[in-house]
Coordinates of C-alpha atoms and ligand atoms in Angstrom, one line a residue:
Chain A
M1 CA -3.7 25.8 38.3
N2 CA -2.1 28.9 36.6
A3 CA -4.8 30.6 34.5
H4 CA -2.2 32.1 32.1
R5 CA -0.5 28.8 31.1
F6 CA -1.6 25.8 29.2
P7 CA -1.6 22.7 31.4
A8 CA 1.5 20.5 31.0
V9 CA -0.4 17.8 29.1
S10 CA -1.6 20.4 26.6
R11 CA 1.9 21.7 26.1
L12 CA 3.3 18.2 25.7
L13 CA 0.7 17.3 23.1
H14 CA 1.3 20.6 21.3
W15 CA 5.0 20.3 20.9
L16 CA 4.9 16.6 20.2
M17 CA 2.4 17.1 17.4
A18 CA 4.2 20.2 16.1
A19 CA 7.3 18.1 15.6
M20 CA 5.3 15.2 14.1
I21 CA 3.3 17.4 11.7
L22 CA 6.3 19.4 10.5
A23 CA 8.2 16.1 9.9
M24 CA 5.2 14.7 8.1
L25 CA 4.9 17.7 5.8
F26 CA 8.6 17.3 4.9
I27 CA 8.3 13.5 4.5
G28 CA 5.2 13.9 2.3
I29 CA 6.6 16.6 0.0
G30 CA 10.0 14.8 -0.1
M31 CA 8.7 11.3 -0.9
V32 CA 6.7 12.4 -3.9
A33 CA 9.8 13.9 -5.5
S34 CA 12.3 11.2 -4.7
L35 CA 12.6 7.9 -6.5
A36 CA 15.2 6.5 -4.1
D37 CA 13.6 7.5 -0.8
Y38 CA 9.9 7.1 -1.8
H39 CA 9.3 3.7 -0.4
W40 CA 10.9 4.0 3.1
L41 CA 9.5 7.5 3.5
L42 CA 6.0 6.4 2.5
S43 CA 6.3 3.4 4.9
L44 CA 7.0 5.9 7.7
H45 CA 4.4 8.4 6.4
R46 CA 1.4 6.1 6.9
P47 CA 1.9 5.1 10.5
L48 CA 3.1 8.5 11.6
G49 CA 0.0 10.1 9.9
V50 CA -2.3 7.7 11.7
A51 CA -0.5 8.5 15.0
I52 CA -1.3 12.1 14.3
L53 CA -4.9 11.3 13.7
I54 CA -5.1 9.5 17.0
L55 CA -3.2 12.2 18.9
V56 CA -5.4 15.0 17.5
A57 CA -8.5 13.2 18.8
V58 CA -6.9 12.9 22.2
R59 CA -5.9 16.5 22.0
L60 CA -9.4 17.7 21.1
V61 CA -10.8 15.9 24.1
N62 CA -8.0 17.4 26.3
R63 CA -8.8 20.8 25.0
L64 CA -12.5 20.4 25.9
I65 CA -11.5 19.3 29.4
H66 CA -8.8 22.0 29.8
P67 CA -9.8 25.1 27.9
A68 CA -7.1 27.4 26.7
P69 CA -6.1 30.2 29.1
A70 CA -7.8 33.5 28.5
L71 CA -6.2 35.8 25.9
P72 CA -4.9 39.1 27.3
A73 CA -7.8 41.5 28.0
D74 CA -6.4 44.3 25.8
M75 CA -5.9 42.1 22.8
P76 CA -7.8 43.7 19.9
P77 CA -10.9 41.8 18.6
I78 CA -9.4 41.4 15.2
L79 CA -6.4 39.6 16.6
R80 CA -8.6 37.4 18.8
L81 CA -10.7 36.5 15.8
A82 CA -7.5 35.6 13.9
A83 CA -6.2 33.5 16.8
H84 CA -9.5 31.6 17.2
G85 CA -10.0 31.2 13.5
S86 CA -6.6 29.8 12.9
H87 CA -6.8 27.4 15.8
V88 CA -10.1 26.0 14.5
L89 CA -8.5 25.7 11.0
L90 CA -5.4 23.9 12.5
Y91 CA -7.6 21.4 14.3
A92 CA -9.8 20.9 11.2
L93 CA -6.7 20.3 9.0
M94 CA -5.0 18.0 11.6
F95 CA -8.1 15.8 11.3
A96 CA -8.7 16.2 7.6
V97 CA -5.2 15.6 6.2
P98 CA -4.7 12.1 7.7
L99 CA -8.3 11.1 7.3
V100 CA -8.1 12.0 3.6
G101 CA -4.9 10.1 3.3
W102 CA -6.6 7.0 4.8
A103 CA -9.7 7.5 2.6
M104 CA -7.8 8.0 -0.6
L105 CA -5.8 4.8 -0.1
S106 CA -9.1 3.0 0.5
A107 CA -10.6 4.4 -2.7
G108 CA -7.4 3.5 -4.5
G109 CA -7.8 -0.1 -3.6
Y110 CA -4.5 -0.2 -1.6
P111 CA -3.9 -2.2 1.5
I112 CA -3.3 0.4 4.2
V113 CA -0.2 -1.1 5.8
L114 CA 1.0 0.4 9.1
Y115 CA 3.8 -2.0 10.0
G116 CA 4.4 -5.6 9.0
A117 CA 1.1 -7.4 8.8
L118 CA -0.7 -4.6 10.7
E119 CA -3.2 -2.9 8.5
L120 CA -6.1 -0.5 8.7
P121 CA -9.5 -1.4 7.2
P122 CA -10.7 0.6 4.2
I123 CA -13.1 3.4 5.0
L124 CA -14.3 3.9 1.4
P125 CA -15.2 1.5 -1.4
Q126 CA -12.7 1.3 -4.3
N127 CA -13.4 4.0 -6.9
D128 CA -10.7 5.4 -9.2
M129 CA -12.3 8.8 -9.6
V130 CA -12.8 9.2 -5.9
F131 CA -9.2 8.2 -5.4
A132 CA -8.0 10.8 -7.8
W133 CA -10.1 13.5 -6.2
L134 CA -9.0 12.7 -2.7
R135 CA -5.4 12.4 -3.8
T136 CA -5.6 16.0 -5.0
A137 CA -7.4 17.0 -1.8
H138 CA -4.6 15.4 0.3
T139 CA -2.0 17.6 -1.4
A140 CA -4.2 20.8 -1.2
L141 CA -5.0 20.2 2.4
A142 CA -1.4 19.4 3.3
L143 CA -0.2 22.6 1.7
A144 CA -3.0 24.5 3.5
L145 CA -1.8 22.9 6.7
F146 CA 1.8 24.0 6.0
A147 CA 0.6 27.6 5.2
T148 CA -1.5 27.7 8.4
F149 CA 1.4 26.3 10.4
L150 CA 3.6 29.1 9.0
A151 CA 1.0 31.8 9.9
H152 CA 0.7 30.2 13.4
L153 CA 4.4 30.3 13.9
A154 CA 4.7 33.9 12.7
A155 CA 1.8 34.9 15.1
A156 CA 3.5 33.0 18.0
L157 CA 6.7 34.9 17.3
M158 CA 4.8 38.2 17.1
H159 CA 3.5 37.5 20.6
A160 CA 7.0 36.7 21.8
L161 CA 8.9 39.5 20.2
V162 CA 6.6 42.3 19.5
F163 CA 3.4 42.1 21.6
R164 CA 5.3 40.6 24.6
D165 CA 2.0 39.7 26.2
G166 CA 2.7 36.3 27.7
V167 CA 0.7 34.4 25.1
F168 CA 3.9 32.8 23.7
Q169 CA 5.0 31.7 27.1
S170 CA 1.6 30.2 27.8
M171 CA 2.6 27.5 25.4
A172 CA 6.3 27.8 25.2
S173 CA 7.5 27.7 28.8
V174 CA 8.8 24.4 30.1
G175 CA 8.8 24.9 33.8
R176 CA 6.1 23.8 36.2
A177 CA 2.9 25.8 36.4
D178 CA 4.0 27.9 39.4
D179 CA 6.7 30.0 37.7
A180 CA 4.2 32.3 36.1
P181 CA 4.9 34.0 32.8
P182 CA 4.5 37.8 32.5
S183 CA 1.0 38.5 33.5
P184 CA -1.4 39.7 30.8
R185 CA -3.0 43.1 31.2
R186 CA -6.4 43.1 32.7
Chain B
M1 CA 8.7 49.5 28.7
E2 CA 4.9 49.0 28.6
T3 CA 4.1 50.7 31.8
N4 CA 3.5 54.1 30.2
E5 CA 1.5 52.8 27.3
S6 CA -2.3 52.8 27.1
P7 CA -4.1 49.4 27.1
G8 CA -3.8 47.6 23.8
A9 CA -0.9 49.8 22.7
R10 CA 1.5 46.9 22.6
Y11 CA -0.6 45.4 19.7
R12 CA -0.3 48.6 17.6
L13 CA 1.9 48.0 14.5
W14 CA 1.6 51.5 13.1
P15 CA 3.3 54.0 13.4
I16 CA 6.1 51.4 13.1
R17 CA 8.3 51.0 16.1
R18 CA 11.8 49.6 16.3
R19 CA 10.5 46.5 18.2
V20 CA 8.0 45.8 15.4
L21 CA 10.8 46.1 12.7
V22 CA 13.2 43.9 14.6
G23 CA 10.4 41.4 15.3
L24 CA 9.3 41.2 11.7
C25 CA 12.9 40.7 10.6
A26 CA 13.4 37.9 13.1
I27 CA 10.2 36.2 12.0
G28 CA 11.3 36.4 8.4
A29 CA 14.6 34.9 9.4
V30 CA 12.8 31.9 11.1
L31 CA 10.2 31.3 8.4
M32 CA 12.3 31.7 5.3
P33 CA 14.7 28.8 5.9
I34 CA 11.6 26.6 6.7
V35 CA 9.9 27.5 3.4
G36 CA 13.3 27.2 1.6
A37 CA 13.9 23.7 3.0
F38 CA 10.4 22.7 2.1
A39 CA 10.8 23.9 -1.5
Y40 CA 14.2 22.1 -1.7
V41 CA 12.9 18.8 -0.3
G42 CA 10.0 19.0 -2.6
G43 CA 12.3 19.4 -5.6
F44 CA 11.0 22.8 -6.6
L45 CA 14.5 24.2 -6.6
S46 CA 16.0 21.4 -8.6
P47 CA 14.2 21.1 -11.9
D48 CA 16.8 18.7 -13.2
R49 CA 16.2 16.1 -10.5
L50 CA 14.8 12.9 -11.9
T51 CA 11.5 12.5 -10.0
Q52 CA 8.5 10.2 -10.5
S53 CA 6.7 13.0 -12.3
R54 CA 9.5 13.5 -14.8
L55 CA 9.9 9.8 -15.4
V56 CA 6.2 9.5 -16.1
D57 CA 6.4 12.6 -18.4
G58 CA 9.2 10.7 -20.2
F59 CA 6.7 7.9 -21.0
Q60 CA 4.2 10.4 -22.2
T61 CA 6.9 12.1 -24.5
V62 CA 7.7 8.7 -26.0
N63 CA 4.2 7.3 -26.3
G64 CA 1.9 10.3 -26.3
V65 CA -0.8 10.8 -23.6
H66 CA -3.6 8.3 -23.7
P67 CA -6.1 9.4 -20.9
G68 CA -7.2 6.7 -18.6
F69 CA -4.5 4.2 -19.6
R70 CA -1.3 3.1 -17.9
R71 CA 1.7 5.1 -18.9
N72 CA 3.5 1.9 -19.6
H73 CA 2.1 -1.6 -20.3
A74 CA -1.0 0.2 -21.5
K75 CA -2.6 -2.5 -23.5
G76 CA -3.8 -5.4 -21.4
V77 CA -6.6 -7.7 -20.2
C78 CA -7.8 -8.7 -16.8
I79 CA -7.5 -12.3 -15.4
A80 CA -8.4 -14.1 -12.3
G81 CA -7.7 -17.5 -10.7
R82 CA -5.9 -18.9 -7.7
F83 CA -2.5 -19.9 -6.3
E84 CA -2.2 -23.3 -4.9
S85 CA 0.8 -23.4 -2.5
N86 CA 2.6 -26.6 -1.8
G87 CA 4.1 -25.4 1.4
N88 CA 7.7 -25.4 0.2
G89 CA 8.0 -21.6 0.4
V90 CA 7.5 -21.6 4.2
A91 CA 11.2 -22.4 4.7
L92 CA 11.9 -19.1 2.9
S93 CA 9.1 -16.8 3.9
K94 CA 6.6 -16.5 6.7
A95 CA 4.0 -14.9 4.4
S96 CA 0.8 -16.9 4.7
V97 CA 0.5 -17.2 0.9
F98 CA 3.3 -19.9 1.1
E99 CA 1.5 -22.1 3.6
T100 CA -0.2 -25.1 2.0
G101 CA -3.5 -23.9 0.7
T102 CA -5.2 -21.7 -1.9
T103 CA -5.0 -18.0 -2.3
P104 CA -7.3 -16.1 -4.7
V105 CA -5.5 -14.1 -7.4
I106 CA -6.4 -11.4 -9.8
G107 CA -4.0 -10.1 -12.5
R108 CA -3.4 -8.6 -15.8
F109 CA -1.6 -9.6 -19.0
A110 CA -0.1 -6.8 -21.0
V111 CA 2.4 -5.8 -23.6
A112 CA 5.2 -3.6 -22.3
V113 CA 4.6 -0.5 -24.3
G114 CA 2.8 2.7 -23.3
K115 CA 0.4 2.7 -26.3
P116 CA -3.0 1.2 -25.5
F117 CA -3.9 0.6 -29.2
I118 CA -0.6 -0.7 -30.5
P119 CA -0.9 -3.8 -32.7
D120 CA 0.5 -6.9 -30.9
N121 CA 3.0 -7.7 -33.6
E122 CA 4.7 -4.4 -33.0
T123 CA 5.5 -5.3 -29.4
Q124 CA 8.3 -7.4 -27.9
V125 CA 7.9 -7.8 -24.2
R126 CA 4.9 -9.3 -22.5
S127 CA 4.0 -9.0 -18.9
L128 CA 2.1 -10.7 -16.1
A129 CA 0.9 -8.6 -13.1
L130 CA -0.6 -10.4 -10.1
L131 CA -2.4 -9.5 -6.9
F132 CA -2.6 -12.3 -4.3
R133 CA -5.3 -11.7 -1.6
L134 CA -3.9 -13.4 1.5
K135 CA -6.3 -14.7 4.1
N136 CA -5.3 -12.2 6.8
G137 CA -6.2 -9.2 4.6
E138 CA -2.6 -8.7 3.4
E139 CA -1.8 -8.4 -0.3
W140 CA 1.1 -9.4 -2.5
R141 CA 1.4 -7.5 -5.8
T142 CA 4.0 -8.4 -8.3
G143 CA 4.8 -7.5 -11.9
L144 CA 6.7 -9.9 -14.1
N145 CA 8.2 -9.6 -17.6
D146 CA 9.1 -12.4 -20.1
I147 CA 12.7 -11.3 -20.4
P148 CA 15.6 -12.8 -18.4
V149 CA 17.2 -9.5 -17.2
F150 CA 16.2 -5.8 -17.2
P151 CA 18.1 -3.5 -19.6
A152 CA 18.8 -0.8 -17.0
R153 CA 20.5 -0.9 -13.6
T154 CA 19.2 2.4 -12.1
P155 CA 16.1 4.5 -12.7
Q156 CA 18.4 7.2 -14.1
D157 CA 19.8 4.7 -16.7
F158 CA 16.2 3.6 -17.4
Y159 CA 15.1 7.2 -18.1
E160 CA 18.1 7.8 -20.4
L161 CA 17.3 4.6 -22.3
L162 CA 13.7 5.5 -22.6
M163 CA 14.5 9.0 -23.9
A164 CA 17.2 7.6 -26.3
G165 CA 14.4 5.6 -27.8
A166 CA 12.0 8.6 -28.1
P167 CA 10.9 9.5 -31.6
D168 CA 13.1 12.2 -33.2
P169 CA 10.9 15.2 -33.9
A170 CA 12.4 15.5 -37.4
T171 CA 11.8 11.9 -38.6
G172 CA 9.2 10.6 -36.2
K173 CA 11.4 7.6 -35.6
P174 CA 13.9 6.9 -32.9
D175 CA 17.4 7.9 -33.8
P176 CA 19.6 4.7 -33.7
A177 CA 22.7 6.7 -33.0
R178 CA 21.3 7.8 -29.6
L179 CA 20.5 4.2 -28.6
Q180 CA 24.0 3.2 -29.7
A181 CA 25.5 5.9 -27.6
F182 CA 23.4 4.8 -24.6
F183 CA 24.6 1.2 -24.9
A184 CA 28.2 2.3 -25.5
A185 CA 28.1 4.3 -22.3
H186 CA 26.3 1.4 -20.4
P187 CA 28.1 -1.9 -21.0
E188 CA 25.9 -3.6 -18.4
S189 CA 22.8 -2.6 -20.4
A190 CA 24.4 -3.8 -23.6
A191 CA 25.2 -7.1 -22.0
A192 CA 21.6 -7.3 -20.7
L193 CA 20.2 -6.5 -24.1
A194 CA 22.3 -9.3 -25.6
L195 CA 20.8 -11.8 -23.1
I196 CA 17.3 -10.5 -23.9
R197 CA 17.8 -10.9 -27.6
A198 CA 19.5 -14.3 -27.3
R199 CA 16.3 -15.9 -25.8
P200 CA 13.4 -16.3 -28.2
F201 CA 10.1 -14.9 -27.2
A202 CA 7.1 -17.3 -26.8
T203 CA 4.3 -17.4 -29.3
G204 CA 1.8 -16.2 -26.8
F205 CA 1.0 -15.2 -23.2
A206 CA 0.1 -18.8 -22.1
D207 CA 3.4 -20.4 -23.0
A208 CA 5.6 -17.6 -21.8
S209 CA 7.5 -17.6 -18.5
Y210 CA 7.7 -14.4 -16.5
N211 CA 10.4 -13.1 -14.2
S212 CA 10.5 -10.6 -11.3
L213 CA 13.9 -9.4 -12.6
D214 CA 14.3 -7.3 -9.4
A215 CA 15.6 -9.1 -6.4
F216 CA 13.7 -9.2 -3.1
R217 CA 14.3 -10.7 0.3
M218 CA 12.2 -13.4 1.9
V219 CA 12.1 -13.6 5.7
N220 CA 11.0 -16.8 7.4
A221 CA 9.5 -17.4 10.8
A222 CA 12.9 -17.8 12.3
G223 CA 13.9 -14.3 11.0
T224 CA 16.3 -15.6 8.3
S225 CA 16.4 -13.2 5.4
T226 CA 17.2 -14.7 2.0
P227 CA 17.8 -12.8 -1.3
V228 CA 15.5 -14.1 -3.9
R229 CA 14.1 -13.6 -7.4
W230 CA 11.0 -15.3 -8.6
S231 CA 9.5 -16.5 -11.9
M232 CA 6.2 -17.9 -13.2
A233 CA 7.2 -20.9 -15.3
A234 CA 4.7 -21.9 -18.0
S235 CA 3.2 -25.4 -18.0
D236 CA 2.0 -25.0 -21.6
P237 CA 4.9 -26.1 -23.9
F238 CA 7.1 -23.3 -25.1
V239 CA 6.7 -22.5 -28.8
P240 CA 9.1 -19.9 -30.1
Q241 CA 7.5 -16.8 -31.7
T242 CA 7.5 -16.5 -35.5
P243 CA 7.2 -12.9 -36.7
I244 CA 3.7 -11.9 -37.6
E245 CA 3.6 -9.2 -40.3
G246 CA 1.2 -6.2 -40.0
G247 CA -2.4 -6.2 -41.2
S248 CA -5.4 -7.0 -39.1
A249 CA -4.1 -10.5 -38.3
G250 CA -1.5 -8.9 -36.1
T251 CA -3.6 -6.4 -34.2
N252 CA -4.7 -8.4 -31.2
Y253 CA -3.4 -11.9 -32.0
L254 CA -1.6 -12.3 -28.6
F255 CA -4.7 -11.5 -26.6
D256 CA -7.1 -13.4 -28.9
A257 CA -5.0 -16.5 -28.5
L258 CA -4.9 -16.1 -24.7
I259 CA -8.7 -15.6 -24.5
A260 CA -9.2 -18.7 -26.7
R261 CA -6.7 -20.7 -24.6
I262 CA -8.4 -19.8 -21.3
A263 CA -11.8 -20.8 -22.9
Q264 CA -10.3 -24.3 -23.4
G265 CA -9.4 -24.6 -19.7
P266 CA -7.3 -23.2 -16.9
V267 CA -3.7 -22.2 -17.7
Q268 CA -1.0 -23.0 -15.2
W269 CA 2.4 -21.6 -14.2
R270 CA 4.7 -22.9 -11.4
L271 CA 5.9 -20.2 -9.0
M272 CA 9.7 -20.8 -8.8
V273 CA 11.7 -18.9 -6.2
T274 CA 15.4 -18.6 -7.1
V275 CA 17.5 -18.5 -3.9
G276 CA 20.4 -16.1 -4.1
E277 CA 23.8 -17.0 -2.4
A278 CA 26.5 -14.9 -0.9
G279 CA 28.0 -12.7 -3.6
D280 CA 24.9 -12.6 -5.8
V281 CA 24.2 -9.0 -6.6
T282 CA 20.7 -7.9 -5.6
A283 CA 21.1 -4.3 -6.6
D284 CA 21.6 -4.9 -10.3
A285 CA 18.7 -6.3 -12.4
T286 CA 20.8 -6.3 -15.5
L287 CA 22.9 -9.2 -14.1
P288 CA 21.5 -12.7 -14.2
W289 CA 22.3 -15.0 -11.2
P290 CA 24.2 -18.2 -12.0
E291 CA 22.1 -20.9 -13.6
T292 CA 23.2 -23.3 -10.8
R293 CA 21.2 -21.4 -8.1
R294 CA 18.6 -23.4 -6.3
R295 CA 15.1 -22.9 -7.6
V296 CA 12.3 -23.8 -5.2
D297 CA 8.9 -24.8 -6.7
V298 CA 6.5 -23.2 -4.2
G299 CA 3.2 -23.8 -5.9
T300 CA 0.9 -23.4 -8.9
L301 CA -0.8 -20.4 -10.4
I302 CA -4.0 -21.4 -12.1
I303 CA -5.7 -18.8 -14.3
D304 CA -9.3 -19.7 -15.4
H305 CA -11.0 -16.4 -16.0
V306 CA -10.4 -13.5 -18.4
E307 CA -12.3 -10.3 -18.8
A308 CA -11.9 -6.9 -20.5
E309 CA -10.6 -4.0 -18.4
G310 CA -13.4 -2.2 -16.7
P311 CA -14.4 -0.2 -13.6
G312 CA -13.1 -1.8 -10.4
N313 CA -11.2 -4.7 -12.0
C314 CA -7.5 -4.9 -12.9
R315 CA -7.9 -1.6 -14.7
D316 CA -8.1 0.2 -11.4
V317 CA -5.3 -1.6 -9.7
N318 CA -1.8 -0.3 -9.2
F319 CA 0.4 -3.4 -9.4
D320 CA 2.9 -1.7 -7.2
P321 CA 5.8 -4.1 -6.7
L322 CA 6.3 -2.9 -3.1
V323 CA 2.8 -3.9 -1.9
L324 CA 4.3 -6.9 -0.1
P325 CA 3.1 -9.1 2.7
D326 CA 5.0 -9.5 6.0
G327 CA 7.7 -12.1 5.0
I328 CA 8.7 -10.5 1.7
E329 CA 10.8 -7.3 1.7
P330 CA 12.4 -5.1 -0.9
S331 CA 16.1 -5.7 -1.6
D332 CA 18.6 -2.9 -2.2
D333 CA 17.7 -2.9 -5.9
P334 CA 17.4 0.8 -6.8
L335 CA 14.7 0.0 -9.3
L336 CA 12.2 -1.1 -6.6
S337 CA 11.5 2.2 -4.8
A338 CA 11.6 4.0 -8.2
R339 CA 9.1 1.6 -9.7
S340 CA 6.8 2.0 -6.7
A341 CA 7.0 5.8 -7.0
T342 CA 6.5 5.8 -10.7
Y343 CA 3.6 3.4 -10.7
S344 CA 1.9 5.5 -8.1
T345 CA 2.3 8.6 -10.3
S346 CA 1.0 6.8 -13.4
F347 CA -1.9 5.4 -11.4
T348 CA -2.8 8.8 -9.9
R349 CA -2.8 10.4 -13.4
R350 CA -4.8 7.7 -15.1
A351 CA -7.3 7.3 -12.2
G352 CA -8.5 10.8 -12.6
E353 CA -8.9 10.8 -16.3
P354 CA -11.9 9.8 -18.4
K355 CA -11.8 6.2 -19.5
T356 CA -12.1 4.7 -23.0
P357 CA -12.8 1.0 -23.6
S358 CA -9.7 -1.1 -23.8
E359 CA -8.6 -2.4 -27.2
V360 CA -8.8 -5.9 -25.9
Q361 CA -12.4 -7.1 -25.6
I362 CA -13.7 -10.6 -25.1
P363 CA -15.5 -11.8 -28.2
E364 CA -19.1 -13.1 -27.8
N365 CA -18.5 -16.5 -29.4
V366 CA -15.8 -17.7 -27.0
P367 CA -17.3 -20.3 -24.6
A368 CA -17.6 -19.4 -20.9
A369 CA -14.2 -19.1 -19.4
T370 CA -14.9 -21.3 -16.4
P371 CA -16.8 -24.4 -17.6
A372 CA -19.8 -25.2 -15.4
K373 CA -19.3 -28.1 -12.9
G374 CA -19.8 -31.5 -14.3
S375 CA -19.3 -30.5 -17.9
Ligands
HEM1 C1 -0.9 15.0 9.3 C2 -0.8 14.0 8.6 C3 -0.3 14.1 7.1 C4 0.4 15.0 6.5 C5 0.9 16.4 7.0 C6 0.6 14.5 5.1 C7 1.3 15.2 4.2 C8 1.5 14.8 2.9 C9 2.1 15.6 1.8 C10 2.7 16.9 2.0 C11 2.1 14.8 0.7 C12 2.7 15.2 -0.6 C13 1.6 15.7 -1.5 C14 2.0 16.1 -2.9 O1 2.9 17.0 -3.0 O2 1.5 15.5 -3.8 C15 1.5 13.5 1.1 C16 1.3 12.5 0.2 C17 0.7 11.3 0.5 N1 0.2 10.9 1.8 FE1 0.1 12.1 3.4 N2 0.0 13.3 5.0 C18 -0.5 13.0 6.2 C19 -1.2 11.8 6.5 C20 -1.3 10.7 5.7 C21 -1.9 9.5 6.1 C22 -2.6 9.1 7.4 C23 -1.8 8.6 5.0 C24 -2.3 7.2 4.8 C25 -2.6 6.4 5.7 C26 -1.1 9.4 3.9 C27 -0.8 8.9 2.7 C28 -0.2 9.6 1.7 C29 0.0 9.1 0.4 C30 -0.3 7.7 -0.1 C31 0.6 10.1 -0.3 C32 1.0 10.1 -1.8 C33 2.0 9.2 -2.3 C34 2.1 9.2 -3.8 O3 1.4 10.0 -4.5 O4 2.8 8.4 -4.4 N3 -0.8 10.6 4.4 N4 1.1 13.6 2.4
HEM2 C1 12.8 2.1 -13.4 C2 12.3 1.1 -14.1 C3 10.8 1.0 -14.5 C4 9.9 2.0 -14.7 C5 10.1 3.5 -14.6 C6 8.6 1.4 -15.0 C7 7.4 2.0 -15.2 C8 6.2 1.5 -15.3 C9 4.9 2.1 -15.4 C10 4.8 3.7 -15.4 C11 3.9 1.2 -15.5 C12 2.4 1.5 -15.5 C13 1.9 1.4 -14.0 C14 0.5 1.7 -13.8 O1 -0.1 2.7 -14.3 O2 -0.2 0.9 -13.1 C15 4.6 -0.1 -15.5 C16 3.9 -1.3 -15.6 C17 4.6 -2.5 -15.4 N1 5.9 -2.7 -15.2 FE1 7.3 -1.4 -15.1 N2 8.8 0.0 -14.9 C18 10.1 -0.2 -14.6 C19 10.7 -1.5 -14.4 C20 10.1 -2.6 -14.4 C21 10.7 -3.9 -14.1 C22 12.1 -4.1 -13.7 C23 9.7 -4.8 -14.2 C24 10.0 -6.3 -13.9 C25 9.3 -7.3 -14.3 C26 8.5 -4.2 -14.6 C27 7.3 -4.7 -14.9 C28 6.1 -4.1 -15.1 C29 4.8 -4.7 -15.3 C30 4.6 -6.2 -15.3 C31 3.9 -3.7 -15.5 C32 2.4 -3.9 -15.8 C33 1.5 -3.9 -14.6 C34 0.1 -4.0 -15.1 O3 -0.2 -4.8 -15.9 O4 -0.6 -3.2 -14.5 N3 8.7 -2.8 -14.8 N4 6.0 0.1 -15.4

């Protein structure tokens, strides 16, 4: 295996989830400001959000099995810290946002419909105040996820355009593992 | 190239190099459209868009803010009972609630105003909201009003009608000229209002019949989708309302009569499904369907319990008309998605607010709502 590239399964999960999460952020923010599209968007929001929750669990396991390739040796400690910190934050938010969505609908006393008669069980007892609190948390965490995503995208582009250290290619190349990206400095 | 740089030099941002400048510009060019699109989709760039927040703000402008209470249909009481299906609905819908058998129901009677302490005699429209707990865990929530048609075709029209009826800051009363102007501009609303006025209101909740107004679609096991509207037709004989003038007699007379009626024994309604035919408009709740449409009696609603709003009961339920079981679907009626969105916003606001006891309380001297077995 190439040590400077994420394995194909990691790259697949990354780009699939990137598209899903970005779509979910737009669906979420759009549905709460649209009378006409609210219902069909929310009907899509719930199952897609639950799919993200399942995928992030798969992804965390995959990440433990296949650790990320080493960062370039000359990368300054402050940037390494930012990279690791933002990745931990992204994972935390990818779990928290859909979990809070599920929990808040539970506390709100709603059936959590995925598709047709397929429903999730509640994970919290009904409680109006808990619902209100979690509903606010869902918005705040989703906006935090959007902000973290923007920072992550900006950092990825910094690697690609300014640092040119192969970190971008470690996730963004499509070929097989043998066409190696520019090698990091040792 | 990097070959003549010291290790780590490529990470240096200062002194600024051309590559850093170009890179930052490129990043801005990628990020800005994303942020812009997000802000646009979220309505932040279009303050005039009618959103669920603005619509709920509209109710608050007209009625004032009453923390913890629904922004519309604010004054109400909780009820419970069951629905006994006769099996006739199976031909129309595969939802298990229509199979022969019994489904537990909770609900809420209310008056259709956003003021929780309004005297009953100052209200016109009454409502019945229901939540059916299906045996497979699904729910069917529906809200019904005792009018034959709805006075607005679209959410935008509804908002304009609501605001036309808002109290004029100068006089504290609605300006009749604004309402006239609205109805002049909306002949379908004027026609609906004429139908609403032509039919007398019932004396109380128990002898009133309630209508879904919006159209839905029922889908049966064979996959056939049928446009429908539904009604709860009272079994108690209809007695037309005589106006009750102010004073304490008028304050809660509707609710007091309901509580007394339920104390005497269960109150019943027949769930009637009106089957639409080709050409019947589903996207316009101001239009009645022809009287000749087939009406299928699918079972009986039996209400035998009443209690004041409180934690965890109907107070904390959002009777979202689009919480539907498999076998009932929204139609193309534009009010439906708008109602679902608006009720969610109203529910979210009131859920987080401190609660005050409801105006409607069950007096001590009313006999137990459900008589003990053998009595
Ligand atoms: C990664 C996953 C998710 C993301 C990124 C996401 C994002 C969002 C966003 C941005 C909003 C709008 C918040 C606002 O401006 O108020 C929202 C609202 C909402 N989300 Fe999610 N969400 C996710 C998962 C879920 C899940 C799994 C559920 C439920 C099973 C859910 C249920 C809801 C509901 C019910 C609303 C509010 C609707 C309303 O207020 O009427 N979300 N979400
Ligand atoms: C666009 C039009 C409409 C708007 C904006 C609107 C708005 C509202 C709001 C904000 C509530 C309070 C929800 C809550 O906090 O739980 C409510 C309750 C209710 N609405 Fe509407 N409504 C509309 C049309 C209709 C129609 C067509 C019906 C048909 C029967 C209807 C029947 C009801 C009923 C029965 C309730 C009371 C539910 C309860 O007791 O909890 N509404 N409405």
